[in-house]
PDB file of C-alpha atoms in Angstrom:
ATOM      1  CA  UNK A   1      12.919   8.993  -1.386  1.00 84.00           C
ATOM      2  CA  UNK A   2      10.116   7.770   0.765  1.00 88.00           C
ATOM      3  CA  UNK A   3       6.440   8.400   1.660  1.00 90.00           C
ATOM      4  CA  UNK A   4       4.072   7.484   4.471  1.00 91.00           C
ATOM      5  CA  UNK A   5       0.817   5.587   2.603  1.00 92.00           C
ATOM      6  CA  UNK A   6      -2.519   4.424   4.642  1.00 91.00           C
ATOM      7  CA  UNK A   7      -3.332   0.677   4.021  1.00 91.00           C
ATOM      8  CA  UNK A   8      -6.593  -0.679   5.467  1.00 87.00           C
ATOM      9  CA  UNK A   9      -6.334   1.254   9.051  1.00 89.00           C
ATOM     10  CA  UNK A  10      -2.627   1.189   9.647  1.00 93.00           C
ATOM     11  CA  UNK A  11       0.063   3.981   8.045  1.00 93.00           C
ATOM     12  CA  UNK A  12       3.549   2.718   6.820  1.00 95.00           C
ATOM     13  CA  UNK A  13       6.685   4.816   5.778  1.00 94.00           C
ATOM     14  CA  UNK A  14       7.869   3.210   2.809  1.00 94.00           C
ATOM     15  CA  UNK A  15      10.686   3.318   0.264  1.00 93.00           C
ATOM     16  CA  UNK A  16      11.511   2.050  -3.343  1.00 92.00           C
ATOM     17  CA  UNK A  17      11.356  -2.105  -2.906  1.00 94.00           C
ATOM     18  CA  UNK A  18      10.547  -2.378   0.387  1.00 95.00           C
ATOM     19  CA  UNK A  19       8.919  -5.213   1.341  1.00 96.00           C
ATOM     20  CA  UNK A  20       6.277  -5.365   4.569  1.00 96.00           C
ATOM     21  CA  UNK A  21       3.110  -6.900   6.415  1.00 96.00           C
ATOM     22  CA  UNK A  22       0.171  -5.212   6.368  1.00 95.00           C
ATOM     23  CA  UNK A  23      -3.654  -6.789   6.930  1.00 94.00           C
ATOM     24  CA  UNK A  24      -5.040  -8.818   4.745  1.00 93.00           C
ATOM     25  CA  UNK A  25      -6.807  -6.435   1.533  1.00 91.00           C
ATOM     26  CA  UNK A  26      -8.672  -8.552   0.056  1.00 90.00           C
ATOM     27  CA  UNK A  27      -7.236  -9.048  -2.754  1.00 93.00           C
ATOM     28  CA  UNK A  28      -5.332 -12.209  -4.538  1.00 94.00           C
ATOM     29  CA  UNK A  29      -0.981 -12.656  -4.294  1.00 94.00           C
ATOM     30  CA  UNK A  30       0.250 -11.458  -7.462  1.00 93.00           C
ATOM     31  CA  UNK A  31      -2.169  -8.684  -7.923  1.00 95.00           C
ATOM     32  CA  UNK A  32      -1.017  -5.017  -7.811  1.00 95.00           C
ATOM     33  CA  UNK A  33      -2.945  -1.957  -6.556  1.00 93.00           C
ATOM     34  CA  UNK A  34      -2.171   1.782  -5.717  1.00 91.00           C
ATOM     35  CA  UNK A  35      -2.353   3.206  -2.477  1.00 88.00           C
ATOM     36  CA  UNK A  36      -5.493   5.029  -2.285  1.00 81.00           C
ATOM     37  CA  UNK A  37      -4.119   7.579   0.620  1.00 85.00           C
ATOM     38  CA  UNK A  38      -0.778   9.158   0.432  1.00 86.00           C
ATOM     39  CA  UNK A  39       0.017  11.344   3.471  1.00 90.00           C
ATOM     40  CA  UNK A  40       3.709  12.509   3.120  1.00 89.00           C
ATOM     41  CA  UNK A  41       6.531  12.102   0.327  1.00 88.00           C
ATOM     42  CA  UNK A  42       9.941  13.281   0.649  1.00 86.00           C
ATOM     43  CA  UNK A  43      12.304  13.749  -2.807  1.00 81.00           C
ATOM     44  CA  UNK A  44      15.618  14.708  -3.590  1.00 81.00           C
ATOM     45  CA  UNK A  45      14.909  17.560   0.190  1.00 83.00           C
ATOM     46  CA  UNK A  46      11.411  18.485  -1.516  1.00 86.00           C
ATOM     47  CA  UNK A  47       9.035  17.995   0.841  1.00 87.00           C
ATOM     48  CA  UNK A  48       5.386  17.225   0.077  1.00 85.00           C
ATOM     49  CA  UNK A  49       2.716  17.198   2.560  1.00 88.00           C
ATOM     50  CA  UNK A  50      -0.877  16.358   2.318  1.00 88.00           C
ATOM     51  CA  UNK A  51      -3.763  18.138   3.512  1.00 87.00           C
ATOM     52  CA  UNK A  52      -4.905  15.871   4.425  1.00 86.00           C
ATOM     53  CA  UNK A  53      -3.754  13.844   1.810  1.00 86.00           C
ATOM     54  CA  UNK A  54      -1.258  14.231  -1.712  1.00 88.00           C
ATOM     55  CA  UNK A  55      -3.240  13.923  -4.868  1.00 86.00           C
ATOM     56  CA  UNK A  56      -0.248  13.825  -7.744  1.00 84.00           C
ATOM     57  CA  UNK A  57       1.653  11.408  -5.974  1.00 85.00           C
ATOM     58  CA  UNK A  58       1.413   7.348  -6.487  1.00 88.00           C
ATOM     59  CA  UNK A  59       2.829   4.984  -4.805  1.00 92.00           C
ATOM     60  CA  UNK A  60       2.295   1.448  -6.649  1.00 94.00           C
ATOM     61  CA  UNK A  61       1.797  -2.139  -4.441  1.00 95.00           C
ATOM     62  CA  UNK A  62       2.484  -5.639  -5.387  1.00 96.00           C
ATOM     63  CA  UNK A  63       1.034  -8.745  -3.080  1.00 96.00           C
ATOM     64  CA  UNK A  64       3.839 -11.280  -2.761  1.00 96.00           C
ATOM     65  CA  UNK A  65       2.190 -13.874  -0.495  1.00 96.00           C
ATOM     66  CA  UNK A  66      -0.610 -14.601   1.917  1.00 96.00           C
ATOM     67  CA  UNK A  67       0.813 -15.655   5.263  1.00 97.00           C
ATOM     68  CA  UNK A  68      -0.593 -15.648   8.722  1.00 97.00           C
ATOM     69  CA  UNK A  69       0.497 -14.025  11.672  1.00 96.00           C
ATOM     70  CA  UNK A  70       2.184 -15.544  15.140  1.00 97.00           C
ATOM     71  CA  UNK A  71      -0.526 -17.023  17.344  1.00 98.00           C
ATOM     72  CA  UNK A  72      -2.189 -15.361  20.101  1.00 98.00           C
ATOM     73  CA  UNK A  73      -2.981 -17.107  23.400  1.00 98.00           C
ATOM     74  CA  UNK A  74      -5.911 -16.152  25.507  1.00 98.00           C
ATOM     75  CA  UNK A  75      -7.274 -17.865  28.624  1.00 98.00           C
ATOM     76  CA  UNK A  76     -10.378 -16.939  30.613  1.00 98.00           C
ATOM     77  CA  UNK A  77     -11.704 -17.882  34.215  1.00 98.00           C
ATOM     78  CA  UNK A  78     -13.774 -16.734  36.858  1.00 98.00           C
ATOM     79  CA  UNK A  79     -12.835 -17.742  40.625  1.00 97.00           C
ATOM     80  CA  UNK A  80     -15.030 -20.138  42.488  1.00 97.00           C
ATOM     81  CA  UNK A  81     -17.275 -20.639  39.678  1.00 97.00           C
ATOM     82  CA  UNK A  82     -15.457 -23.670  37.871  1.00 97.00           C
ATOM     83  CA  UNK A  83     -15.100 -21.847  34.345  1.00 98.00           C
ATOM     84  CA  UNK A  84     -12.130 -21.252  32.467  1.00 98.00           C
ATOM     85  CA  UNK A  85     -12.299 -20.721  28.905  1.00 98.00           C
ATOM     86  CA  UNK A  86      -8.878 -20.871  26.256  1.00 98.00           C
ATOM     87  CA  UNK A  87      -8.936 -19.273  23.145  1.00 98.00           C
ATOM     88  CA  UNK A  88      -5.937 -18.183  20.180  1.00 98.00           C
ATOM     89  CA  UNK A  89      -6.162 -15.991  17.069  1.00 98.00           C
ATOM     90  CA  UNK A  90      -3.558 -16.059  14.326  1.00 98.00           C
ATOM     91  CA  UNK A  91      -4.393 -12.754  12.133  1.00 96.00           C
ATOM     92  CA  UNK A  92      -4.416 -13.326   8.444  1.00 96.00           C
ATOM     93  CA  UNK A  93      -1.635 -10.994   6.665  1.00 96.00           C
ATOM     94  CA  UNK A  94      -0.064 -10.087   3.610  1.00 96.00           C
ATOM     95  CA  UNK A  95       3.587  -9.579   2.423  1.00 97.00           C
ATOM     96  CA  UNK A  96       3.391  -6.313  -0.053  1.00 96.00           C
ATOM     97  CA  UNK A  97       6.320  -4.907  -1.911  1.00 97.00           C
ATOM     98  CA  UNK A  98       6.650  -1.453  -3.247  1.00 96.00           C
ATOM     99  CA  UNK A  99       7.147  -1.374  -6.617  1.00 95.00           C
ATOM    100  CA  UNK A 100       7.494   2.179  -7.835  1.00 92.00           C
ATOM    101  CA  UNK A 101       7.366   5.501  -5.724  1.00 89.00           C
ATOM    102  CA  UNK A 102       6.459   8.624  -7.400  1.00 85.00           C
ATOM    103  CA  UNK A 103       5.835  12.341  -5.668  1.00 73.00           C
ATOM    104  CA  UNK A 104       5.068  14.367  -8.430  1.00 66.00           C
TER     105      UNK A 104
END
């Protein structure tokens, strides 16, 4: 079994204990939460689409840990006018784990 949920702007495909990165929610490690949008679930070959998105189905989240993203490397200049400018991001991330998976 497996579904495709929206968190924050990104969609996953997910199944029963899978563990994966998505942006940071705003929420504390440790807390669980339900994904508000379900799009798709697939069940023992049922099929269950949303238009545009499943209302019975739930598909239950647990934060593991806050971690960070690998670092991003910019660098700026302009020719003949002496200025360069470096700058880096690391995006802030969290590890989530699917704890149940219903399509119902």
């Amino acid at each position: 079994m497996y579904a495709i949920i929206s968190v924050g702007n990104r969609q996953y495909k997910v199944t029963q204990d899978q563990e994966f990165l998505t942006e940071k929610t705003g929420k504390n490690a440790g807390e669980s939460f339900d994904a508000k949008v379900l799009l798709f679930a697939e069940s023992s070959n049922k099929v269950h689409i949303g238009q545009p998105e499943l209302k019975t189905a739930r598909v239950s989240l647990q934060i593991l840990e806050d971690v960070k993203g690998d670092k991003i490397h910019g660098y700026v200049y302009k020719r003949r006018k002496n200025y360069q400018k470096t700058w880096g991001h690391r995006q802030q991330l969290q590890k989530v784990k699917v704890v149940s998976l219903s399509a119902v």
